[in-house]
mmCIF file of C-alpha atoms in Angstrom:
data_model
loop_
_atom_site.group_PDB
_atom_site.id
_atom_site.type_symbol
_atom_site.label_atom_id
_atom_site.label_comp_id
_atom_site.label_asym_id
_atom_site.label_seq_id
_atom_site.Cartn_x
_atom_site.Cartn_y
_atom_site.Cartn_z
ATOM 1 C CA ALA A 1 -9.754 -46.716 68.504
ATOM 2 C CA THR A 2 -12.467 -44.081 68.341
ATOM 3 C CA ASN A 3 -13.967 -41.640 65.863
ATOM 4 C CA PRO A 4 -14.678 -37.901 65.860
ATOM 5 C CA GLY A 5 -18.018 -37.408 67.568
ATOM 6 C CA GLY A 6 -17.669 -40.699 69.472
ATOM 7 C CA ALA A 7 -17.430 -41.209 73.222
ATOM 8 C CA SER A 8 -15.502 -38.484 75.119
ATOM 9 C CA PRO A 9 -14.374 -36.661 71.950
ATOM 10 C CA LEU A 10 -12.789 -33.708 73.786
ATOM 11 C CA TYR A 11 -10.766 -36.055 76.012
ATOM 12 C CA HIS A 12 -9.391 -38.033 73.070
ATOM 13 C CA LYS A 13 -8.696 -34.922 70.993
ATOM 14 C CA THR A 14 -6.820 -33.223 73.849
ATOM 15 C CA LYS A 15 -4.874 -36.336 74.908
ATOM 16 C CA PHE A 16 -3.946 -37.793 71.522
ATOM 17 C CA VAL A 17 -4.526 -35.312 68.699
ATOM 18 C CA ASP A 18 -3.741 -31.730 69.757
ATOM 19 C CA GLY A 19 -0.083 -30.884 69.193
ATOM 20 C CA HIS A 20 0.826 -34.324 67.844
ATOM 21 C CA ALA A 21 1.521 -35.374 64.266
ATOM 22 C CA THR A 22 -0.034 -38.585 63.028
ATOM 23 C CA GLY A 23 2.310 -41.557 63.233
ATOM 24 C CA VAL A 24 4.841 -39.843 65.550
ATOM 25 C CA PRO A 25 5.125 -41.461 69.023
ATOM 26 C CA PHE A 26 5.193 -39.218 72.086
ATOM 27 C CA TRP A 27 5.424 -39.625 75.858
ATOM 28 C CA GLY A 28 2.245 -39.625 77.915
ATOM 29 C CA GLN A 29 2.096 -38.927 81.642
ATOM 30 C CA TRP A 30 0.469 -41.272 84.156
ATOM 31 C CA GLU A 31 -2.820 -39.712 85.220
ATOM 32 C CA ALA A 32 -3.931 -39.416 88.833
ATOM 33 C CA THR A 33 -6.466 -42.032 89.887
ATOM 34 C CA ALA A 34 -9.363 -41.620 92.284
ATOM 35 C CA ALA A 35 -6.916 -42.539 95.081
ATOM 36 C CA GLY A 36 -4.599 -39.756 93.972
ATOM 37 C CA ILE A 37 -1.837 -42.133 92.856
ATOM 38 C CA SER A 38 0.299 -40.586 90.134
ATOM 39 C CA LEU A 39 3.748 -42.003 90.986
ATOM 40 C CA ILE A 40 5.084 -45.529 90.771
ATOM 41 C CA GLY A 41 8.151 -46.407 92.848
ATOM 42 C CA GLY A 42 8.630 -42.732 93.669
ATOM 43 C CA LYS A 43 9.255 -41.883 90.008
ATOM 44 C CA ASP A 44 7.093 -40.383 87.304
ATOM 45 C CA PHE A 45 5.604 -43.181 85.249
ATOM 46 C CA ARG A 46 5.419 -42.307 81.559
ATOM 47 C CA TYR A 47 4.273 -44.344 78.609
ATOM 48 C CA ARG A 48 4.476 -44.099 74.855
ATOM 49 C CA LEU A 49 1.452 -42.923 72.871
ATOM 50 C CA CYS A 50 0.859 -42.427 69.191
ATOM 51 C CA TYR A 51 -1.959 -40.750 67.268
ATOM 52 C CA LEU A 52 -2.784 -42.512 64.008
ATOM 53 C CA GLN A 53 -5.229 -40.577 61.865
ATOM 54 C CA SER A 54 -7.483 -42.916 59.936
ATOM 55 C CA LYS A 55 -9.843 -42.030 57.129
ATOM 56 C CA LEU A 56 -12.721 -44.120 55.911
ATOM 57 C CA GLU A 57 -10.836 -44.938 52.716
ATOM 58 C CA ASP A 58 -7.960 -46.388 54.787
ATOM 59 C CA ASN A 59 -10.044 -49.344 56.014
ATOM 60 C CA PRO A 60 -9.168 -52.285 53.696
ATOM 61 C CA SER A 61 -12.078 -54.374 54.946
ATOM 62 C CA LEU A 62 -14.692 -51.900 53.656
ATOM 63 C CA THR A 63 -15.944 -52.029 50.104
ATOM 64 C CA PRO A 64 -17.200 -48.757 48.569
ATOM 65 C CA GLU A 65 -20.746 -50.007 49.041
ATOM 66 C CA MET A 66 -20.132 -50.765 52.730
ATOM 67 C CA ALA A 67 -18.547 -47.351 53.250
ATOM 68 C CA LEU A 68 -21.547 -45.601 51.701
ATOM 69 C CA ALA A 69 -23.893 -47.612 53.902
ATOM 70 C CA ALA A 70 -21.908 -46.669 57.019
ATOM 71 C CA MET A 71 -21.996 -42.982 56.129
ATOM 72 C CA ALA A 72 -25.712 -43.088 55.358
ATOM 73 C CA GLY A 73 -26.360 -43.839 59.027
ATOM 74 C CA ILE A 74 -24.923 -40.472 60.122
ATOM 75 C CA ASN A 75 -27.530 -37.747 59.696
ATOM 76 C CA ASP A 76 -25.325 -34.745 60.516
ATOM 77 C CA PRO A 77 -23.467 -33.845 57.288
ATOM 78 C CA GLU A 78 -20.552 -32.211 59.148
ATOM 79 C CA LEU A 79 -20.103 -35.198 61.464
ATOM 80 C CA ARG A 80 -20.335 -37.481 58.417
ATOM 81 C CA ARG A 81 -17.519 -35.545 56.758
ATOM 82 C CA ALA A 82 -15.423 -35.543 59.957
ATOM 83 C CA VAL A 83 -15.705 -39.320 60.343
ATOM 84 C CA ALA A 84 -14.871 -39.911 56.681
ATOM 85 C CA GLU A 85 -11.816 -37.634 56.817
ATOM 86 C CA GLY A 86 -10.681 -38.470 60.364
ATOM 87 C CA ASP A 87 -11.036 -34.781 61.256
ATOM 88 C CA TRP A 88 -10.994 -34.161 65.024
ATOM 89 C CA ASN A 89 -11.495 -30.404 64.701
ATOM 90 C CA LEU A 90 -15.178 -30.886 65.433
ATOM 91 C CA HIS A 91 -16.949 -30.688 68.752
ATOM 92 C CA ALA A 92 -20.487 -31.042 70.019
ATOM 93 C CA GLY A 93 -22.386 -27.803 69.651
ATOM 94 C CA GLN A 94 -19.972 -26.377 67.106
ATOM 95 C CA PHE A 95 -21.924 -23.969 64.922
ATOM 96 C CA PHE A 96 -19.263 -22.959 62.398
ATOM 97 C CA THR A 97 -17.002 -25.389 60.579
ATOM 98 C CA VAL A 98 -13.326 -24.521 61.103
ATOM 99 C CA LYS A 99 -10.716 -26.852 59.607
ATOM 100 C CA ALA A 100 -7.192 -26.467 60.928
ATOM 101 C CA ASP A 101 -5.543 -27.103 57.559
ATOM 102 C CA ILE A 102 -7.701 -24.534 55.757
ATOM 103 C CA HIS A 103 -8.794 -21.846 58.211
ATOM 104 C CA VAL A 104 -5.929 -21.719 60.738
ATOM 105 C CA VAL A 105 -2.619 -20.095 59.766
ATOM 106 C CA LYS A 106 0.672 -19.195 61.420
ATOM 107 C CA PRO A 107 0.904 -15.578 62.640
ATOM 108 C CA PHE A 108 2.684 -13.051 60.445
ATOM 109 C CA ARG A 109 3.364 -9.336 60.775
ATOM 110 C CA ILE A 110 0.353 -7.325 59.613
ATOM 111 C CA PRO A 111 1.407 -4.704 57.024
ATOM 112 C CA LEU A 112 0.834 -1.147 58.193
ATOM 113 C CA ASP A 113 -1.372 -0.310 55.197
ATOM 114 C CA TRP A 114 -3.876 -3.136 55.792
ATOM 115 C CA PRO A 115 -7.268 -2.056 57.207
ATOM 116 C CA CYS A 116 -7.631 -3.249 60.804
ATOM 117 C CA TRP A 117 -10.531 -3.214 63.237
ATOM 118 C CA ARG A 118 -11.793 -4.868 66.434
ATOM 119 C CA SER A 119 -15.020 -6.346 67.767
ATOM 120 C CA ILE A 120 -16.176 -6.466 71.382
ATOM 121 C CA ASP A 121 -18.419 -9.005 73.092
ATOM 122 C CA TRP A 122 -19.047 -7.362 76.464
ATOM 123 C CA GLY A 123 -19.190 -9.331 79.687
ATOM 124 C CA PHE A 124 -18.314 -9.150 83.350
ATOM 125 C CA ALA A 125 -19.355 -12.313 85.225
ATOM 126 C CA ALA A 126 -19.326 -14.035 81.843
ATOM 127 C CA PRO A 127 -16.045 -13.306 80.051
ATOM 128 C CA ALA A 128 -15.616 -10.201 77.936
ATOM 129 C CA ALA A 129 -13.939 -10.834 74.587
ATOM 130 C CA CYS A 130 -12.195 -8.795 71.914
ATOM 131 C CA LEU A 131 -11.068 -9.933 68.468
ATOM 132 C CA TRP A 132 -8.650 -8.093 66.189
ATOM 133 C CA TYR A 133 -9.054 -8.270 62.381
ATOM 134 C CA ALA A 134 -6.949 -7.306 59.375
ATOM 135 C CA ARG A 135 -7.865 -7.424 55.681
ATOM 136 C CA ASN A 136 -5.490 -8.004 52.802
ATOM 137 C CA PRO A 137 -6.567 -5.367 50.235
ATOM 138 C CA ALA A 138 -5.090 -7.419 47.381
ATOM 139 C CA THR A 139 -7.033 -10.654 48.049
ATOM 140 C CA MET A 140 -9.817 -9.295 50.327
ATOM 141 C CA GLN A 141 -9.038 -12.082 52.784
ATOM 142 C CA THR A 142 -9.700 -11.255 56.432
ATOM 143 C CA TYR A 143 -7.504 -12.541 59.253
ATOM 144 C CA VAL A 144 -8.359 -12.758 62.946
ATOM 145 C CA TYR A 145 -4.901 -12.043 64.325
ATOM 146 C CA ARG A 146 -5.475 -11.722 68.066
ATOM 147 C CA GLU A 147 -7.984 -12.520 70.803
ATOM 148 C CA TRP A 148 -8.453 -11.340 74.395
ATOM 149 C CA VAL A 149 -10.870 -13.000 76.828
ATOM 150 C CA GLN A 150 -11.228 -12.180 80.528
ATOM 151 C CA SER A 151 -13.938 -12.091 83.180
ATOM 152 C CA GLY A 152 -14.427 -9.870 86.208
ATOM 153 C CA VAL A 153 -12.957 -6.769 84.561
ATOM 154 C CA PRO A 154 -14.905 -3.454 84.676
ATOM 155 C CA SER A 155 -15.693 -1.839 81.326
ATOM 156 C CA THR A 156 -13.244 1.065 81.605
ATOM 157 C CA ARG A 157 -10.427 -1.347 82.503
ATOM 158 C CA GLN A 158 -11.425 -3.607 79.596
ATOM 159 C CA ALA A 159 -10.950 -0.670 77.232
ATOM 160 C CA MET A 160 -7.600 0.217 78.774
ATOM 161 C CA ASN A 161 -6.393 -3.395 78.515
ATOM 162 C CA ILE A 162 -7.433 -3.586 74.870
ATOM 163 C CA ARG A 163 -5.644 -0.314 74.089
ATOM 164 C CA ILE A 164 -2.450 -1.606 75.732
ATOM 165 C CA ILE A 165 -2.601 -4.908 73.835
ATOM 166 C CA SER A 166 -3.155 -2.999 70.564
ATOM 167 C CA HIS A 167 0.028 -0.928 70.999
ATOM 168 C CA GLY A 168 2.236 -1.214 67.927
ATOM 169 C CA ASP A 169 -0.562 -2.474 65.664
ATOM 170 C CA PRO A 170 -1.523 -0.791 62.406
ATOM 171 C CA GLU A 171 -4.184 1.876 62.879
ATOM 172 C CA ILE A 172 -7.420 0.441 64.276
ATOM 173 C CA ARG A 173 -10.089 2.095 62.143
ATOM 174 C CA PHE A 174 -13.080 1.225 64.345
ATOM 175 C CA THR A 175 -14.210 -1.072 67.163
ATOM 176 C CA LEU A 176 -17.578 -2.783 66.714
ATOM 177 C CA ALA A 177 -19.853 -3.576 69.649
ATOM 178 C CA ASP A 178 -23.382 -4.828 70.286
ATOM 179 C CA PRO A 179 -25.971 -1.994 70.461
ATOM 180 C CA SER A 180 -26.920 -3.203 73.961
ATOM 181 C CA MET A 181 -23.713 -1.597 75.243
ATOM 182 C CA TRP A 182 -25.370 1.809 74.786
ATOM 183 C CA ARG A 183 -28.184 0.982 77.216
ATOM 184 C CA LYS A 184 -28.203 2.520 80.670
ATOM 185 C CA THR A 185 -29.408 0.571 83.692
ATOM 186 C CA LYS A 186 -32.992 1.719 84.321
ATOM 187 C CA GLY A 187 -32.239 4.729 82.150
ATOM 188 C CA VAL A 188 -29.736 6.232 84.584
ATOM 189 C CA GLY A 189 -25.994 6.116 85.155
ATOM 190 C CA THR A 190 -23.476 5.461 82.400
ATOM 191 C CA SER A 191 -23.659 2.880 79.649
ATOM 192 C CA GLU A 192 -20.923 0.350 78.913
ATOM 193 C CA ALA A 193 -20.168 2.288 75.712
ATOM 194 C CA GLU A 194 -19.581 5.415 77.792
ATOM 195 C CA GLU A 195 -17.330 3.441 80.135
ATOM 196 C CA TYR A 196 -15.304 2.294 77.125
ATOM 197 C CA GLN A 197 -15.117 5.902 75.968
ATOM 198 C CA ALA A 198 -13.663 6.809 79.374
ATOM 199 C CA GLY A 199 -11.101 4.043 78.864
ATOM 200 C CA GLY A 200 -10.028 5.539 75.547
ATOM 201 C CA ILE A 201 -11.987 3.483 73.008
ATOM 202 C CA THR A 202 -14.861 4.910 70.981
ATOM 203 C CA LEU A 203 -17.234 2.134 69.958
ATOM 204 C CA THR A 204 -19.228 1.737 66.739
ATOM 205 C CA ARG A 205 -22.649 0.115 66.841
ATOM 206 C CA ALA A 206 -22.631 -3.241 65.067
ATOM 207 C CA ASN A 207 -25.532 -4.882 63.255
ATOM 208 C CA ASN A 208 -26.656 -7.550 65.721
ATOM 209 C CA ASN A 209 -29.026 -9.415 63.398
ATOM 210 C CA ARG A 210 -27.962 -12.949 64.296
ATOM 211 C CA HIS A 211 -29.264 -14.708 61.204
ATOM 212 C CA GLN A 212 -27.530 -12.280 58.860
ATOM 213 C CA GLY A 213 -24.341 -12.555 60.928
ATOM 214 C CA TRP A 214 -24.395 -16.349 60.918
ATOM 215 C CA ALA A 215 -24.922 -16.429 57.164
ATOM 216 C CA ARG A 216 -22.051 -13.991 56.631
ATOM 217 C CA VAL A 217 -19.612 -16.033 58.738
ATOM 218 C CA HIS A 218 -20.654 -19.300 57.073
ATOM 219 C CA LYS A 219 -19.945 -17.721 53.680
ATOM 220 C CA ALA A 220 -16.553 -16.398 54.827
ATOM 221 C CA LEU A 221 -15.534 -19.868 56.052
ATOM 222 C CA SER A 222 -16.872 -21.783 53.056
ATOM 223 C CA TYR A 223 -14.582 -23.649 50.708
ATOM 224 C CA GLU A 224 -14.943 -26.135 47.879
ATOM 225 C CA PRO A 225 -12.921 -29.367 48.147
ATOM 226 C CA ALA A 226 -11.123 -30.382 44.960
ATOM 227 C CA PHE A 227 -9.135 -33.534 44.090
ATOM 228 C CA GLY A 228 -9.320 -34.650 47.706
ATOM 229 C CA PRO A 229 -10.424 -33.636 51.206
ATOM 230 C CA GLY A 230 -9.070 -30.360 52.507
ATOM 231 C CA LEU A 231 -7.881 -28.877 49.224
ATOM 232 C CA PRO A 232 -9.658 -25.565 48.508
ATOM 233 C CA THR A 233 -10.306 -24.453 44.943
ATOM 234 C CA ARG A 234 -10.282 -20.783 45.964
ATOM 235 C CA LEU A 235 -8.980 -18.550 48.719
ATOM 236 C CA VAL A 236 -10.931 -18.860 51.960
ATOM 237 C CA GLU A 237 -12.278 -15.435 52.905
ATOM 238 C CA LEU A 238 -11.689 -15.752 56.662
ATOM 239 C CA GLN A 239 -8.633 -17.258 58.346
ATOM 240 C CA ILE A 240 -7.542 -17.326 61.994
ATOM 241 C CA PHE A 241 -4.058 -17.044 63.482
ATOM 242 C CA ASP A 242 -3.144 -20.077 65.574
ATOM 243 C CA ASN A 243 -2.503 -17.799 68.578
ATOM 244 C CA CYS A 244 -6.299 -17.595 69.041
ATOM 245 C CA PRO A 245 -7.010 -20.970 70.725
ATOM 246 C CA ILE A 246 -10.288 -19.935 72.355
ATOM 247 C CA LEU A 247 -11.824 -18.805 69.088
#
């Protein structure tokens, strides 16, 4: 047994939690050892596993006073919540709190009259990334409905790839990008924004004030639990399609 934020959290989350419902057994695959042994008797060796989500309140040996004392020893409020709720959607270094049952939704067809836009995080050796957004004008909820991440792609080709992926979408009203994409190397040559223009995408300068951006995203992801963990009292402003695993 282990807890969110414990030893090797990514390993345990990937092996036991991701894609598996609590209490439902599944087959695990024998893992290669240092000697490279992954077969027994010439056959794949599989074994039964089961993920059992456990919340603090599920432990019959803990009194309310003992539970409070255990939680008081965890300084990080988000880790404290994750341990109490048995929430594995937390990782070291995570800056924004995203809960699968609140912020992640199944994809649906975006209506043609919804405002849509994109944002670009430029890169070459480090991956370039593009996110697609749509806003429901009735609720003002925003959905991230697609992501694209790739490294080693020149700027003009990035723009062409993004245009191809966007085919069939509602009208993209604008594409936001960091102001640094308008800089030219040593003041000469073409900027990344100009390269995108050559690839068919006109960029719009974004506000790159990090503190304001962080505050805005935190607000969009915020929710107020009611009657129990994970039950929002209002619509969450920002939700993400589950076809965006990197985000």
